[in-house]
Coordinates of N, CA and C in Angstrom, one line a residue:
Chain A
D1 N -5.6 -17.1 6.1 CA -4.8 -16.0 5.7 C -5.6 -14.9 5.1
G2 N -5.3 -13.6 5.5 CA -6.1 -12.5 4.9 C -5.6 -12.3 3.5
G3 N -6.6 -11.9 2.6 CA -6.2 -11.6 1.3 C -7.4 -11.1 0.4
I4 N -7.1 -11.0 -0.8 CA -8.1 -10.5 -1.8 C -8.2 -11.5 -2.9
T5 N -9.4 -11.9 -3.2 CA -9.5 -13.0 -4.2 C -10.4 -12.5 -5.4
Q6 N -9.8 -12.8 -6.6 CA -10.6 -12.4 -7.8 C -11.0 -13.7 -8.5
S7 N -12.1 -13.8 -9.1 CA -12.5 -14.9 -9.9 C -13.5 -14.5 -11.0
P8 N -13.5 -15.2 -12.1 CA -12.5 -16.2 -12.5 C -11.2 -15.7 -12.9
K9 N -10.2 -16.5 -13.0 CA -8.9 -16.0 -13.4 C -8.9 -15.8 -14.9
Y10 N -9.6 -16.6 -15.7 CA -9.7 -16.5 -17.1 C -11.2 -16.5 -17.5
L11 N -11.6 -15.7 -18.4 CA -13.0 -15.7 -18.8 C -13.1 -15.3 -20.3
F12 N -13.8 -16.1 -21.0 CA -14.0 -15.9 -22.4 C -15.5 -15.6 -22.7
R13 N -15.8 -14.6 -23.4 CA -17.2 -14.2 -23.7 C -17.4 -13.8 -25.1
K14 N -18.6 -14.0 -25.6 CA -18.9 -13.5 -26.9 C -19.2 -12.0 -26.9
E15 N -19.0 -11.3 -28.0 CA -19.3 -9.9 -28.1 C -20.8 -9.7 -27.8
G16 N -21.0 -8.6 -27.0 CA -22.4 -8.2 -26.7 C -23.0 -8.8 -25.4
Q17 N -22.2 -9.7 -24.8 CA -22.6 -10.3 -23.5 C -22.1 -9.5 -22.4
N18 N -22.9 -9.3 -21.3 CA -22.4 -8.7 -20.1 C -21.6 -9.8 -19.3
V19 N -20.6 -9.4 -18.6 CA -19.9 -10.4 -17.7 C -19.6 -9.7 -16.4
T20 N -19.6 -10.5 -15.3 CA -19.3 -10.0 -14.0 C -18.1 -10.7 -13.4
L21 N -17.2 -9.8 -13.0 CA -16.0 -10.3 -12.3 C -16.1 -10.1 -10.8
S22 N -15.7 -11.1 -10.1 CA -15.9 -11.1 -8.6 C -14.6 -10.6 -8.0
C23 N -14.8 -9.9 -6.9 CA -13.6 -9.5 -6.0 C -14.1 -9.5 -4.6
E24 N -13.4 -10.3 -3.8 CA -13.7 -10.5 -2.3 C -12.5 -10.3 -1.5
Q25 N -12.6 -9.6 -0.4 CA -11.5 -9.4 0.5 C -11.9 -9.7 1.9
N26 N -11.0 -10.3 2.7 CA -11.2 -10.5 4.1 C -10.2 -9.8 5.0
L27 N -9.8 -8.6 4.5 CA -8.8 -7.8 5.2 C -9.4 -6.7 6.0
N28 N -10.8 -6.7 6.0 CA -11.5 -5.6 6.7 C -11.2 -4.2 6.2
H29 N -10.8 -4.2 4.9 CA -10.5 -2.9 4.3 C -11.8 -2.1 3.9
D30 N -11.8 -0.8 4.1 CA -12.9 0.0 3.7 C -13.0 0.3 2.2
A31 N -11.8 0.5 1.6 CA -11.7 1.0 0.2 C -11.5 -0.2 -0.7
M32 N -12.1 -0.2 -1.9 CA -11.9 -1.2 -2.9 C -11.8 -0.5 -4.2
Y33 N -11.0 -1.0 -5.2 CA -10.7 -0.4 -6.4 C -10.8 -1.5 -7.6
W34 N -11.2 -1.0 -8.7 CA -11.0 -1.8 -10.0 C -10.1 -1.0 -11.0
Y35 N -9.1 -1.8 -11.5 CA -8.2 -1.2 -12.5 C -8.3 -2.1 -13.7
R36 N -8.0 -1.5 -14.8 CA -7.9 -2.2 -16.1 C -6.4 -2.1 -16.5
Q37 N -5.8 -3.2 -17.0 CA -4.4 -3.1 -17.4 C -4.3 -3.6 -18.9
D38 N -3.8 -2.7 -19.7 CA -3.5 -3.0 -21.1 C -2.0 -2.8 -21.4
P39 N -1.5 -3.6 -22.3 CA 0.0 -3.5 -22.5 C 0.4 -2.1 -22.9
G40 N 1.4 -1.6 -22.2 CA 2.0 -0.3 -22.5 C 1.2 0.9 -22.0
Q41 N 0.0 0.6 -21.3 CA -0.8 1.7 -20.8 C -0.9 1.6 -19.3
G42 N -0.3 0.7 -18.7 CA -0.4 0.6 -17.2 C -1.7 0.4 -16.7
L43 N -2.0 0.8 -15.5 CA -3.2 0.6 -14.8 C -4.1 1.9 -14.9
R44 N -5.3 1.7 -15.3 CA -6.3 2.8 -15.4 C -7.5 2.5 -14.5
L45 N -7.8 3.5 -13.7 CA -8.9 3.3 -12.7 C -10.2 3.3 -13.3
I46 N -11.0 2.2 -13.0 CA -12.4 2.1 -13.5 C -13.4 2.7 -12.5
Y47 N -13.4 2.1 -11.3 CA -14.3 2.6 -10.2 C -13.6 2.3 -8.9
Y48 N -14.0 3.1 -7.9 CA -13.5 2.8 -6.5 C -14.7 3.1 -5.5
S49 N -14.5 2.5 -4.4 CA -15.5 2.6 -3.3 C -14.8 2.8 -2.0
Q50 N -15.2 3.7 -1.2 CA -14.6 3.9 0.1 C -15.5 3.5 1.3
I51 N -16.8 3.2 0.9 CA -17.7 2.8 2.0 C -18.8 2.0 1.3
V52 N -19.5 1.1 2.1 CA -20.6 0.3 1.6 C -21.7 1.2 1.0
N53 N -22.2 0.8 -0.1 CA -23.3 1.5 -0.8 C -22.9 2.8 -1.4
D54 N -21.7 3.0 -1.6 CA -21.2 4.2 -2.3 C -20.0 3.9 -3.1
F55 N -19.9 4.5 -4.3 CA -18.8 4.2 -5.2 C -18.7 5.4 -6.1
Q56 N -17.4 5.6 -6.7 CA -17.1 6.7 -7.5 C -16.5 6.3 -8.8
K57 N -16.8 7.0 -9.9 CA -16.2 6.7 -11.2 C -14.7 7.1 -11.2
G58 N -14.0 6.2 -11.9 CA -12.6 6.5 -12.1 C -12.4 7.2 -13.5
D59 N -11.3 7.0 -14.1 CA -11.0 7.6 -15.4 C -11.7 7.0 -16.6
I60 N -12.0 5.7 -16.5 CA -12.5 5.0 -17.6 C -13.8 4.2 -17.2
A61 N -14.8 4.8 -16.6 CA -15.9 4.1 -16.1 C -16.9 3.7 -17.2
E62 N -16.9 4.3 -18.3 CA -17.9 4.1 -19.3 C -17.9 2.6 -19.8
G63 N -19.1 2.0 -19.7 CA -19.3 0.6 -20.2 C -19.1 -0.4 -19.0
Y64 N -18.9 0.1 -17.8 CA -18.7 -0.7 -16.6 C -19.7 -0.3 -15.6
S65 N -20.0 -1.3 -14.7 CA -20.8 -0.9 -13.5 C -20.4 -1.8 -12.3
V66 N -20.6 -1.2 -11.1 CA -20.2 -1.9 -9.9 C -21.3 -1.8 -8.9
S67 N -21.1 -2.6 -7.8 CA -22.0 -2.5 -6.6 C -21.1 -2.7 -5.4
R68 N -21.6 -2.2 -4.3 CA -20.8 -2.4 -3.0 C -21.9 -2.6 -1.9
E69 N -22.5 -3.8 -2.0 CA -23.6 -4.1 -1.0 C -23.0 -4.6 0.3
K70 N -21.8 -5.2 0.3 CA -21.1 -5.7 1.5 C -19.7 -5.1 1.5
K71 N -19.1 -5.0 2.6 CA -17.8 -4.4 2.8 C -16.8 -5.3 2.1
E72 N -17.0 -6.6 2.1 CA -16.0 -7.6 1.6 C -16.0 -7.7 0.1
S73 N -17.1 -7.2 -0.6 CA -17.3 -7.6 -2.0 C -17.5 -6.4 -2.9
F74 N -16.9 -6.4 -4.0 CA -16.9 -5.3 -5.0 C -17.0 -5.8 -6.4
P75 N -18.1 -6.4 -6.9 CA -18.1 -7.0 -8.2 C -18.1 -6.0 -9.3
L76 N -17.5 -6.3 -10.4 CA -17.4 -5.4 -11.6 C -18.2 -6.1 -12.8
T77 N -19.1 -5.4 -13.4 CA -19.8 -5.9 -14.5 C -19.3 -5.1 -15.8
V78 N -18.8 -5.9 -16.7 CA -18.4 -5.3 -18.0 C -19.6 -5.5 -18.9
T79 N -20.2 -4.4 -19.3 CA -21.4 -4.4 -20.1 C -21.1 -4.4 -21.6
S80 N -22.1 -4.7 -22.4 CA -22.0 -4.7 -23.8 C -21.6 -3.3 -24.4
A81 N -21.8 -2.3 -23.6 CA -21.5 -0.9 -24.0 C -20.0 -0.6 -24.0
Q82 N -19.2 -1.5 -23.4 CA -17.8 -1.3 -23.3 C -17.2 -1.7 -24.7
K83 N -16.6 -0.8 -25.3 CA -16.2 -1.0 -26.8 C -15.0 -2.0 -26.9
N84 N -14.1 -2.0 -26.0 CA -13.0 -2.9 -26.1 C -12.7 -3.6 -24.8
P85 N -13.5 -4.6 -24.4 CA -13.4 -5.1 -23.1 C -12.3 -6.1 -22.8
T86 N -11.6 -6.6 -23.9 CA -10.5 -7.6 -23.7 C -9.4 -6.9 -22.9
A87 N -9.1 -7.4 -21.8 CA -8.0 -6.8 -20.9 C -7.8 -7.6 -19.7
F88 N -6.8 -7.2 -18.9 CA -6.5 -7.8 -17.6 C -7.1 -6.9 -16.5
Y89 N -8.0 -7.4 -15.7 CA -8.7 -6.6 -14.7 C -8.1 -6.9 -13.3
L90 N -7.8 -5.9 -12.6 CA -7.2 -6.0 -11.3 C -8.1 -5.3 -10.2
C91 N -8.3 -6.0 -9.1 CA -9.1 -5.5 -8.0 C -8.1 -5.2 -6.9
A92 N -8.3 -4.2 -6.1 CA -7.4 -3.9 -5.0 C -8.2 -3.4 -3.8
S93 N -7.7 -3.5 -2.6 CA -8.3 -2.9 -1.5 C -7.3 -2.2 -0.6
A94 N -7.8 -1.3 0.3 CA -6.9 -0.6 1.2 C -7.7 -0.2 2.4
A95 N -7.0 -0.1 3.5 CA -7.6 0.6 4.7 C -7.5 2.0 4.4
I96 N -8.5 2.8 4.8 CA -8.4 4.2 4.5 C -7.6 4.9 5.6
P97 N -6.4 5.5 5.1 CA -5.5 6.1 6.1 C -6.1 7.4 6.7
I98 N -5.9 7.5 8.0 CA -6.3 8.8 8.6 C -5.2 9.8 8.1
S99 N -4.0 9.4 8.2 CA -2.9 10.1 7.5 C -1.9 9.0 7.2
G100 N -1.0 9.3 6.3 CA -0.1 8.2 6.0 C -0.4 7.6 4.6
A101 N 0.4 6.6 4.3 CA 0.3 6.0 3.0 C -0.9 5.2 2.8
N102 N -1.4 5.2 1.5 CA -2.6 4.4 1.1 C -2.1 3.2 0.4
V103 N -1.8 2.2 1.1 CA -1.2 1.0 0.5 C -2.2 0.0 0.0
L104 N -2.2 -0.2 -1.3 CA -3.2 -1.1 -1.9 C -2.7 -2.6 -1.9
T105 N -3.6 -3.5 -1.6 CA -3.4 -4.9 -1.7 C -4.1 -5.4 -2.9
F106 N -3.4 -6.0 -3.9 CA -4.0 -6.4 -5.1 C -4.4 -7.9 -5.1
G107 N -5.5 -8.2 -5.9 CA -5.8 -9.6 -6.2 C -4.9 -10.0 -7.4
A108 N -5.0 -11.3 -7.7 CA -4.2 -11.9 -8.8 C -4.7 -11.6 -10.2
G109 N -5.8 -10.9 -10.3 CA -6.3 -10.5 -11.6 C -7.2 -11.5 -12.3
S110 N -8.0 -10.9 -13.2 CA -8.9 -11.7 -14.1 C -8.7 -11.3 -15.5
R111 N -8.4 -12.3 -16.4 CA -8.1 -11.9 -17.8 C -9.4 -12.2 -18.6
L112 N -10.0 -11.2 -19.1 CA -11.2 -11.3 -19.9 C -10.8 -11.2 -21.4
T113 N -11.3 -12.2 -22.2 CA -11.1 -12.2 -23.6 C -12.5 -12.2 -24.3
V114 N -12.8 -11.2 -25.1 CA -14.1 -11.2 -25.8 C -13.8 -11.7 -27.3
L115 N -14.5 -12.7 -27.7 CA -14.3 -13.3 -28.9 C -15.2 -12.7 -30.0
Chain B
G1 N -5.4 16.1 -17.6 CA -5.4 15.7 -16.3 C -4.0 15.3 -15.8
E2 N -4.0 15.0 -14.5 CA -2.7 14.6 -13.9 C -2.2 13.3 -14.5
D3 N -0.9 13.1 -14.5 CA -0.3 11.9 -15.2 C 0.9 11.4 -14.4
V4 N 1.2 10.1 -14.6 CA 2.4 9.5 -14.1 C 3.1 8.8 -15.3
E5 N 4.3 9.0 -15.5 CA 5.0 8.5 -16.7 C 6.3 7.7 -16.4
Q6 N 6.5 6.6 -17.1 CA 7.7 5.8 -17.0 C 8.1 5.4 -18.3
S7 N 9.4 5.1 -18.5 CA 9.9 4.4 -19.7 C 9.4 3.0 -19.6
L8 N 9.3 2.3 -20.8 CA 8.6 1.0 -20.8 C 9.6 -0.2 -20.6
F9 N 10.8 0.0 -20.9 CA 11.7 -1.2 -20.9 C 13.1 -0.8 -20.3
L10 N 13.7 -1.8 -19.6 CA 15.0 -1.6 -19.1 C 15.7 -3.0 -19.1
S11 N 16.9 -3.1 -19.5 CA 17.6 -4.4 -19.6 C 18.9 -4.2 -18.9
V12 N 19.3 -5.1 -17.9 CA 20.5 -5.0 -17.2 C 21.1 -6.4 -17.1
R13 N 22.4 -6.4 -16.8 CA 23.1 -7.7 -16.5 C 23.0 -8.0 -15.0
E14 N 22.9 -9.3 -14.8 CA 22.9 -9.8 -13.4 C 24.1 -9.2 -12.6
G15 N 23.8 -8.7 -11.4 CA 24.9 -8.1 -10.6 C 25.0 -6.6 -10.7
D16 N 24.5 -6.1 -11.8 CA 24.6 -4.6 -12.0 C 23.5 -4.0 -11.2
S17 N 23.5 -2.7 -11.1 CA 22.4 -1.9 -10.5 C 21.4 -1.5 -11.6
S18 N 20.1 -1.5 -11.2 CA 19.1 -1.1 -12.1 C 18.5 0.2 -11.6
V19 N 18.2 1.2 -12.5 CA 17.6 2.4 -12.0 C 16.3 2.6 -12.9
I20 N 15.2 2.6 -12.3 CA 13.9 2.8 -13.0 C 13.4 4.2 -12.6
N21 N 13.0 5.0 -13.6 CA 12.6 6.4 -13.4 C 11.1 6.6 -13.6
C22 N 10.6 7.6 -13.0 CA 9.2 7.9 -13.0 C 9.1 9.5 -12.9
T23 N 8.2 10.0 -13.6 CA 7.8 11.5 -13.4 C 6.3 11.6 -13.2
Y24 N 5.9 12.5 -12.4 CA 4.5 12.7 -12.1 C 4.2 14.2 -12.2
T25 N 2.9 14.6 -12.4 CA 2.6 16.0 -12.6 C 1.8 16.6 -11.4
D26 N 1.2 15.7 -10.6 CA 0.4 16.3 -9.5 C 1.2 16.8 -8.3
S27 N 1.2 18.1 -8.2 CA 2.0 18.7 -7.1 C 1.4 18.4 -5.7
S28 N 0.2 17.9 -5.7 CA -0.4 17.7 -4.4 C -0.3 16.2 -3.9
S29 N 0.5 15.4 -4.7 CA 0.8 14.0 -4.3 C 1.4 14.0 -2.9
T30 N 0.9 13.1 -2.1 CA 1.4 13.0 -0.7 C 2.4 11.9 -0.5
Y31 N 2.1 10.8 -1.2 CA 3.0 9.6 -1.1 C 3.3 9.1 -2.5
L32 N 4.5 8.6 -2.7 CA 4.8 7.9 -4.0 C 5.2 6.5 -3.7
Y33 N 4.8 5.6 -4.6 CA 4.9 4.2 -4.4 C 5.6 3.5 -5.5
W34 N 6.3 2.3 -5.2 CA 6.8 1.4 -6.2 C 6.1 0.0 -6.0
Y35 N 5.5 -0.5 -7.0 CA 4.9 -1.8 -7.0 C 5.7 -2.7 -8.0
K36 N 5.6 -4.0 -7.8 CA 6.3 -5.0 -8.7 C 5.2 -6.0 -9.1
Q37 N 5.2 -6.3 -10.4 CA 4.2 -7.3 -10.9 C 5.0 -8.4 -11.6
E38 N 4.8 -9.6 -11.1 CA 5.3 -10.8 -11.8 C 4.3 -11.2 -12.9
P39 N 4.8 -12.0 -13.9 CA 3.9 -12.3 -15.0 C 2.6 -12.9 -14.6
G40 N 1.5 -12.4 -15.1 CA 0.1 -13.0 -14.9 C -0.4 -12.8 -13.5
A41 N 0.2 -11.9 -12.7 CA -0.2 -11.8 -11.3 C -0.6 -10.4 -11.0
G42 N -1.0 -10.2 -9.8 CA -1.3 -8.8 -9.3 C -0.1 -8.1 -8.9
L43 N -0.2 -6.9 -8.4 CA 0.9 -6.1 -8.0 C 1.2 -6.2 -6.5
Q44 N 2.5 -6.2 -6.2 CA 2.9 -6.2 -4.8 C 3.7 -4.9 -4.5
L45 N 3.4 -4.4 -3.3 CA 4.1 -3.2 -2.9 C 5.5 -3.5 -2.6
L46 N 6.4 -2.7 -3.1 CA 7.8 -2.8 -2.8 C 8.2 -1.8 -1.7
T47 N 7.9 -0.6 -1.9 CA 8.2 0.5 -1.0 C 7.4 1.7 -1.3
Y48 N 7.5 2.7 -0.4 CA 6.9 4.0 -0.7 C 7.6 5.0 0.1
I49 N 7.4 6.3 -0.3 CA 8.1 7.4 0.3 C 7.1 8.6 0.4
F50 N 7.3 9.2 1.5 CA 6.5 10.4 1.8 C 7.0 11.6 1.0
S51 N 6.1 12.4 0.5 CA 6.5 13.4 -0.5 C 7.5 14.5 0.1
N52 N 7.6 14.6 1.4 CA 8.5 15.5 2.0 C 9.9 14.9 2.2
M53 N 10.1 13.6 1.9 CA 11.4 13.0 2.0 C 12.1 13.0 0.7
D54 N 13.4 12.9 0.7 CA 14.1 12.8 -0.6 C 14.8 11.5 -0.8
M55 N 14.9 10.6 0.2 CA 15.5 9.3 0.0 C 15.0 8.3 1.0
K56 N 14.9 7.1 0.6 CA 14.5 6.0 1.5 C 15.2 4.8 1.0
Q57 N 15.9 4.1 2.0 CA 16.6 2.9 1.6 C 16.0 1.7 2.3
D58 N 15.9 0.6 1.6 CA 15.3 -0.6 2.2 C 16.0 -1.8 1.6
Q59 N 17.1 -2.3 2.3 CA 17.9 -3.4 1.8 C 18.5 -3.1 0.4
R60 N 18.1 -3.8 -0.7 CA 18.7 -3.5 -2.0 C 18.0 -2.4 -2.7
L61 N 17.0 -1.9 -2.1 CA 16.2 -0.9 -2.8 C 16.5 0.5 -2.3
T62 N 16.7 1.5 -3.2 CA 16.8 2.9 -2.8 C 15.9 3.7 -3.6
V63 N 15.1 4.5 -2.9 CA 14.1 5.4 -3.6 C 14.6 6.8 -3.5
L64 N 14.7 7.5 -4.6 CA 15.1 8.9 -4.6 C 13.9 9.8 -5.1
L65 N 13.6 10.8 -4.4 CA 12.5 11.7 -4.8 C 13.0 13.1 -5.0
N66 N 12.8 13.7 -6.1 CA 13.1 15.1 -6.4 C 11.8 15.8 -6.5
K67 N 11.3 16.4 -5.4 CA 9.9 17.0 -5.4 C 9.8 18.2 -6.4
K68 N 10.9 18.9 -6.5 CA 10.9 20.1 -7.3 C 10.7 19.7 -8.8
D69 N 11.4 18.7 -9.2 CA 11.2 18.2 -10.6 C 10.1 17.2 -10.8
K70 N 9.5 16.8 -9.7 CA 8.5 15.7 -9.7 C 9.1 14.5 -10.3
H71 N 10.2 14.0 -9.9 CA 10.9 12.9 -10.4 C 11.2 11.9 -9.3
L72 N 10.9 10.6 -9.6 CA 11.0 9.5 -8.6 C 11.9 8.5 -9.3
S73 N 12.8 7.9 -8.5 CA 13.5 6.7 -9.1 C 13.6 5.6 -8.1
L74 N 13.8 4.4 -8.6 CA 14.0 3.2 -7.8 C 15.3 2.6 -8.3
R75 N 16.2 2.4 -7.4 CA 17.5 1.8 -7.7 C 17.5 0.4 -7.0
I76 N 17.8 -0.6 -7.8 CA 17.9 -2.0 -7.3 C 19.4 -2.3 -7.3
A77 N 20.0 -2.6 -6.2 CA 21.4 -2.9 -6.2 C 21.6 -4.4 -6.4
D78 N 22.7 -4.8 -7.1 CA 23.0 -6.2 -7.3 C 21.8 -7.0 -7.8
T79 N 21.3 -6.5 -9.0 CA 20.1 -7.0 -9.6 C 20.2 -8.5 -9.9
Q80 N 19.2 -9.3 -9.6 CA 19.2 -10.7 -9.8 C 18.1 -11.1 -10.9
T81 N 18.2 -12.3 -11.4 CA 17.3 -12.7 -12.4 C 15.8 -12.7 -11.9
G82 N 15.7 -13.0 -10.6 CA 14.4 -13.0 -9.9 C 13.8 -11.6 -9.8
D83 N 14.6 -10.5 -10.1 CA 14.0 -9.2 -10.1 C 13.4 -8.8 -11.4
S84 N 13.5 -9.7 -12.4 CA 12.8 -9.5 -13.7 C 11.3 -9.4 -13.5
A85 N 10.7 -8.3 -13.9 CA 9.2 -8.1 -13.6 C 8.9 -6.7 -14.2
I86 N 7.6 -6.3 -14.0 CA 7.2 -5.0 -14.4 C 7.1 -4.2 -13.1
Y87 N 7.7 -3.0 -13.1 CA 7.7 -2.1 -12.0 C 6.8 -0.9 -12.2
F88 N 5.9 -0.6 -11.3 CA 5.0 0.5 -11.5 C 5.3 1.5 -10.4
C89 N 5.3 2.8 -10.8 CA 5.2 3.9 -9.8 C 3.8 4.3 -9.7
A90 N 3.4 4.9 -8.6 CA 2.1 5.3 -8.3 C 2.1 6.5 -7.3
E91 N 1.0 7.3 -7.3 CA 1.0 8.4 -6.3 C -0.4 8.4 -5.7
S92 N -0.4 8.9 -4.5 CA -1.7 9.1 -3.8 C -1.8 10.6 -3.5
P93 N -3.0 11.1 -3.3 CA -4.2 10.4 -3.0 C -5.0 9.8 -4.1
D94 N -4.7 10.2 -5.4 CA -5.6 9.7 -6.5 C -5.3 8.2 -6.8
M95 N -4.2 7.6 -6.4 CA -3.9 6.3 -6.7 C -3.8 6.1 -8.2
R96 N -3.0 7.0 -8.8 CA -2.8 7.0 -10.3 C -1.4 6.2 -10.5
F97 N -1.4 5.3 -11.5 CA -0.3 4.5 -11.8 C 0.4 4.9 -13.1
G98 N 1.7 4.7 -13.2 CA 2.4 4.8 -14.5 C 2.1 3.6 -15.3
A99 N 2.7 3.5 -16.5 CA 2.5 2.5 -17.5 C 3.3 1.2 -17.1
G100 N 4.3 1.3 -16.3 CA 5.1 0.2 -15.9 C 6.3 0.1 -16.7
T101 N 7.4 -0.3 -16.0 CA 8.7 -0.5 -16.7 C 9.0 -2.0 -16.6
R102 N 9.2 -2.6 -17.8 CA 9.5 -4.0 -17.8 C 11.0 -4.2 -17.6
L103 N 11.5 -4.7 -16.5 CA 12.9 -4.9 -16.2 C 13.3 -6.4 -16.6
T104 N 14.3 -6.5 -17.5 CA 14.8 -7.8 -17.9 C 16.2 -7.9 -17.4
V105 N 16.5 -9.0 -16.7 CA 17.8 -9.2 -16.1 C 18.5 -10.3 -16.8
K106 N 19.6 -10.1 -17.5 CA 20.3 -11.1 -18.3 C 21.4 -11.7 -17.5
P107 N 21.5 -13.1 -17.5 CA 22.6 -13.7 -16.7 C 24.0 -13.3 -17.2

């Protein structure tokens, strides 16, 4: 079955440690996205990538880094510079539309708790 | 910057209709979307509408779009307890999402 997989589902880390969240898709989608979800604030875009070896900052990129070495993979690193990293992180992918709707397929999410 | 806004909570009785509202500010939005999120899970697309349309119906779901007022709504007919979830509106091309409306359906 085609889909998008995030791991781990739950992650606990001490303050000051970098953590990397995995996102893999087998949908042959060109575009991939990382969102952060906080209660009452909805989804905020961290980074997105439309092609291998290229990515763009979203609205809240500070304290995060990404790479896109393969089409299938878009890992997110939460660095120690991120002031409030505890959140639910969602990865999504999409085929880039020539015209038409840009429908995102989401992973199940990763919940990061910094102790 | 551009924004997408929704009210945070809605509570209805089983069998009633639910109407979830959304406003957006980006006049260049091309498509508007509704996604549903079950507890602890990712989002699933429910439906979307092209910005030049004013209505789209899909079984129990009706989407209304007032482009002049930049107002989008999702009506769920005959709401069931299984419809309890958080509903997000979103717009493209920026893929900006609202804060989500938590729908609670009471038996």
